[in-house]
XYZ file of C-alpha atoms in Angstrom:
301
model
C 8.915 30.187 -10.271
C 11.426 27.549 -11.319
C 11.008 24.068 -12.808
C 13.724 21.395 -12.936
C 12.971 18.735 -15.557
C 14.631 15.940 -17.484
C 14.998 12.184 -17.624
C 14.993 9.831 -14.687
C 18.375 9.458 -12.943
C 19.602 12.797 -14.326
C 19.976 14.407 -10.886
C 16.900 16.674 -10.874
C 15.988 16.244 -7.210
C 19.417 17.156 -5.852
C 19.654 20.216 -8.102
C 16.176 21.343 -7.063
C 17.082 21.133 -3.373
C 20.289 23.100 -3.929
C 18.434 25.770 -5.893
C 15.745 26.026 -3.238
C 18.372 26.523 -0.539
C 20.169 29.247 -2.514
C 16.996 31.013 -3.653
C 15.432 30.791 -0.223
C 18.441 32.394 1.414
C 18.185 35.365 -0.951
C 14.418 35.911 -0.854
C 11.268 35.014 1.023
C 12.057 31.309 0.937
C 11.804 28.580 -1.685
C 9.900 25.303 -1.479
C 9.655 22.274 -3.724
C 6.501 21.040 -5.467
C 6.633 17.454 -6.713
C 5.780 16.702 -10.357
C 6.677 12.996 -10.354
C 3.412 11.106 -10.749
C 4.632 8.063 -8.789
C 6.062 10.011 -5.849
C 2.496 11.043 -5.087
C 1.959 7.544 -3.652
C 2.546 6.724 0.009
C 5.080 3.984 0.580
C 6.529 4.035 -2.929
C 9.892 5.338 -1.817
C 12.752 3.147 -2.999
C 11.504 2.485 -6.526
C 10.696 6.147 -7.192
C 14.029 7.420 -5.788
C 12.069 9.660 -3.434
C 14.439 11.790 -1.365
C 14.597 10.719 2.267
C 13.704 13.476 4.777
C 17.370 14.097 5.609
C 18.214 14.439 1.906
C 15.679 17.255 1.596
C 17.983 19.345 3.806
C 15.153 21.180 5.522
C 13.507 22.340 2.285
C 9.719 21.848 2.486
C 8.414 19.415 -0.140
C 4.803 19.453 -1.310
C 2.661 16.753 -2.963
C 4.652 13.765 -1.788
C 2.871 10.770 -0.237
C -0.667 12.047 -0.727
C -2.375 9.023 -2.342
C -2.832 5.371 -1.381
C -1.463 2.856 -3.887
C -5.010 1.753 -4.721
C -5.865 5.240 -5.997
C -5.986 5.787 -9.765
C -3.898 8.804 -10.752
C -5.758 11.745 -12.238
C -3.729 14.519 -13.847
C -6.640 16.973 -13.644
C -6.787 16.427 -9.888
C -3.033 16.817 -9.654
C -3.295 20.075 -11.592
C -5.748 21.478 -9.053
C -3.532 20.453 -6.126
C -0.320 21.742 -7.722
C -1.768 25.102 -8.676
C -3.136 25.588 -5.171
C 0.339 24.959 -3.724
C 2.070 27.166 -6.294
C -0.410 30.010 -5.825
C -0.098 29.777 -2.054
C 3.688 29.933 -2.158
C 3.685 32.876 -4.546
C 1.170 34.766 -2.425
C 3.447 34.631 0.599
C 6.546 35.583 -1.367
C 8.193 32.165 -1.559
C 9.612 30.746 -4.783
C 8.015 27.483 -5.955
C 10.524 25.005 -7.398
C 8.684 22.367 -9.408
C 10.662 19.171 -9.974
C 9.845 15.967 -11.815
C 10.075 13.985 -15.001
C 6.375 13.317 -15.626
C 5.957 15.564 -18.653
C 2.177 15.895 -18.623
C 2.170 16.645 -14.892
C 4.781 19.371 -15.390
C 2.683 20.963 -18.112
C -0.505 20.581 -16.075
C 1.086 22.577 -13.269
C 2.827 25.238 -15.370
C 0.702 25.837 -18.454
C -2.715 27.006 -19.549
C -3.889 23.468 -20.055
C -7.447 22.142 -19.805
C -8.281 18.461 -19.968
C -11.101 17.052 -22.131
C -13.964 15.392 -20.332
C -14.720 11.693 -20.263
C -17.427 9.463 -21.677
C -18.307 6.492 -19.425
C -19.502 4.333 -22.336
C -16.366 4.886 -24.433
C -14.127 4.435 -21.392
C -15.890 1.198 -20.361
C -15.613 -0.256 -23.873
C -11.903 0.549 -24.145
C -11.195 -0.759 -20.655
C -13.030 -3.994 -21.447
C -10.884 -4.381 -24.566
C -7.776 -3.703 -22.494
C -8.807 -6.344 -19.971
C -9.548 -8.903 -22.676
C -6.695 -8.307 -25.114
C -4.004 -6.479 -23.153
C -2.386 -3.139 -24.043
C -0.510 -4.178 -27.225
C -3.397 -3.916 -29.764
C -4.597 -0.662 -28.217
C -1.080 0.743 -28.339
C -0.781 -0.260 -32.005
C -4.022 1.599 -32.722
C -2.750 4.674 -30.879
C 0.571 4.538 -32.765
C -1.340 4.650 -36.025
C -3.769 7.412 -35.076
C -1.408 9.602 -33.024
C 2.307 8.645 -33.253
C 3.383 11.558 -31.038
C 1.098 10.451 -28.237
C 2.305 6.873 -28.559
C 5.891 8.058 -28.357
C 5.190 9.706 -24.996
C 3.321 6.730 -23.456
C 4.870 3.456 -22.353
C 3.475 0.520 -24.400
C 2.427 -1.253 -21.215
C 0.634 1.720 -19.651
C -2.894 0.582 -20.453
C -4.573 3.322 -18.448
C -2.910 6.150 -20.365
C -3.386 4.385 -23.708
C -7.109 4.056 -22.966
C -7.319 7.734 -22.021
C -5.582 8.849 -25.233
C -7.878 6.707 -27.379
C -10.908 7.987 -25.461
C -9.949 11.612 -26.143
C -9.351 10.848 -29.827
C -12.797 9.276 -30.078
C -14.456 12.095 -28.108
C -12.872 14.992 -29.968
C -12.203 13.519 -33.393
C -8.655 14.857 -33.133
C -5.303 13.371 -32.107
C -4.751 13.301 -28.365
C -1.737 15.598 -28.781
C -3.984 18.148 -30.506
C -5.725 18.654 -27.165
C -2.428 19.914 -25.753
C -2.207 23.624 -26.598
C 0.872 25.533 -27.569
C 3.414 26.095 -24.829
C 1.576 28.920 -23.051
C 2.767 29.510 -19.496
C 0.375 30.212 -16.653
C 3.206 31.518 -14.447
C 6.458 33.382 -15.093
C 8.809 30.417 -14.990
C 12.369 29.398 -15.778
C 12.521 25.760 -16.837
C 15.906 24.106 -16.394
C 16.573 20.777 -18.089
C 19.294 18.508 -16.743
C 21.122 16.906 -19.661
C 23.029 13.601 -19.465
C 24.618 11.919 -22.524
C 22.672 8.770 -23.355
C 25.455 6.188 -22.710
C 26.101 7.732 -19.318
C 22.386 7.960 -18.556
C 21.989 4.272 -19.391
C 24.799 3.452 -16.970
C 23.287 5.664 -14.260
C 19.936 3.929 -14.664
C 21.506 0.479 -14.297
C 23.386 1.650 -11.213
C 20.227 3.168 -9.742
C 18.276 -0.067 -10.215
C 21.080 -2.017 -8.524
C 20.970 0.388 -5.588
C 17.180 0.087 -5.366
C 17.436 -3.678 -5.172
C 20.130 -3.417 -2.488
C 17.995 -0.933 -0.563
C 15.099 -3.389 -0.380
C 12.814 -2.720 -3.356
C 11.512 -6.293 -3.344
C 10.601 -6.023 0.333
C 8.949 -2.641 -0.281
C 6.801 -4.083 -3.069
C 5.924 -7.135 -0.983
C 4.684 -4.853 1.819
C 2.754 -2.632 -0.605
C 1.133 -5.684 -2.151
C -0.445 -6.314 1.233
C -1.906 -2.793 1.011
C -3.472 -3.394 -2.407
C -0.668 -2.431 -4.807
C -1.561 -5.128 -7.330
C -5.122 -3.750 -7.532
C -3.946 -0.160 -8.041
C -4.485 0.667 -11.694
C -1.732 3.296 -11.734
C 0.743 2.397 -8.991
C 0.965 -1.265 -10.022
C 2.353 -0.197 -13.415
C 5.151 1.950 -12.023
C 8.654 1.108 -13.207
C 10.241 -1.408 -10.879
C 7.016 -2.093 -9.036
C 5.369 -3.800 -12.018
C 8.431 -5.960 -12.606
C 8.761 -6.972 -8.946
C 5.056 -7.806 -8.804
C 5.578 -10.167 -11.753
C 8.440 -11.783 -9.839
C 6.374 -12.143 -6.655
C 3.547 -13.664 -8.681
C 5.932 -16.256 -10.143
C 5.872 -14.915 -13.697
C 9.657 -14.467 -13.849
C 12.707 -14.877 -11.650
C 14.248 -12.045 -9.684
C 17.126 -11.409 -12.084
C 14.697 -11.174 -14.990
C 12.664 -8.625 -13.010
C 15.762 -6.558 -12.332
C 16.942 -6.680 -15.958
C 13.500 -5.749 -17.268
C 13.358 -2.816 -14.849
C 16.602 -1.489 -16.335
C 15.368 -1.954 -19.911
C 11.963 -0.388 -19.253
C 13.492 2.559 -17.398
C 15.885 3.253 -20.254
C 12.990 3.246 -22.727
C 11.047 5.588 -20.471
C 14.022 7.954 -20.165
C 14.138 8.291 -23.951
C 10.464 9.250 -23.987
C 11.087 11.819 -21.259
C 13.941 13.373 -23.224
C 11.815 13.523 -26.360
C 8.919 15.154 -24.480
C 10.969 17.874 -22.827
C 13.070 18.634 -25.915
C 9.911 19.587 -27.760
C 9.404 22.442 -25.294
C 11.390 25.465 -26.536
C 11.272 27.084 -23.094
C 13.522 24.502 -21.429
C 17.092 25.728 -20.906
C 19.429 22.730 -20.913
C 22.459 22.404 -18.639
C 24.974 19.544 -18.420
C 24.594 17.443 -15.292
C 28.374 17.221 -14.736
C 29.125 20.913 -15.236
C 31.148 21.979 -12.143
C 29.267 25.284 -12.274
C 25.824 23.689 -12.682
C 24.199 25.354 -9.678
C 25.734 28.755 -10.480
C 24.593 28.542 -14.103
C 21.108 27.541 -13.039
C 20.920 30.453 -10.615
C 22.100 32.804 -13.345
C 19.246 31.626 -15.583
C 16.749 32.175 -12.770
C 18.002 35.639 -11.921
C 18.086 36.892 -15.494
């Protein structure tokens, strides 16, 4: 199988579609499996840059729009769903093309990776602290006990911070120690799409502008009626969290837009750091005129 990874706004989705079309024409078909944790949510289209049906160019896409925005994301559940799709495609001779920038979800799908259990008492205590004090003190604690985990988690993502601290307390080891060495479950070529940082920053700003023009505020307003603000995962998504703050009167619209750009740039740096630690990723330049041909060469060799 093939995986296309990298930072947000790097062009992963378009490359994955092109690869699926080329690989499918030469074999028993190729289909895309989503590994973007926020594209799992129904109705979160503009802010996640989810490809519209016509942009998918007839390539089947799996694991899009499967959860309501009130549902709390669970990477272990995603792992089960992704592996079932991947195994099914492989059994009928089709090539799975995994695409996304959610590093843990990519590894959950591709690698021999088991997730530690949970302890309701520890989880409840940490969640109560999060509710009372906010994510900042918990994030500071995580940064001290496991800097690598903190580097991969957004400072405002209270749910993931709580989970990392829970695992540390349960196992007595850093959260990152529960992630094994890079041991693949499937034969896989991982292709990373590389964009120089100044250009990536500009692409992110342009993408946020286009999202606003496309109606992100209206999308969030409609999703709020469906419980977005109560969703412990979806409400923290980039763009959605900032627009919710605007709709709740905590900032003006321009501040929400500017903060979305800043937060997305910070997140992109964490994505790059995560994927660069994986020695299996083969990096290609996003603006290489021969990008698709080079990617196909990597797959076929």
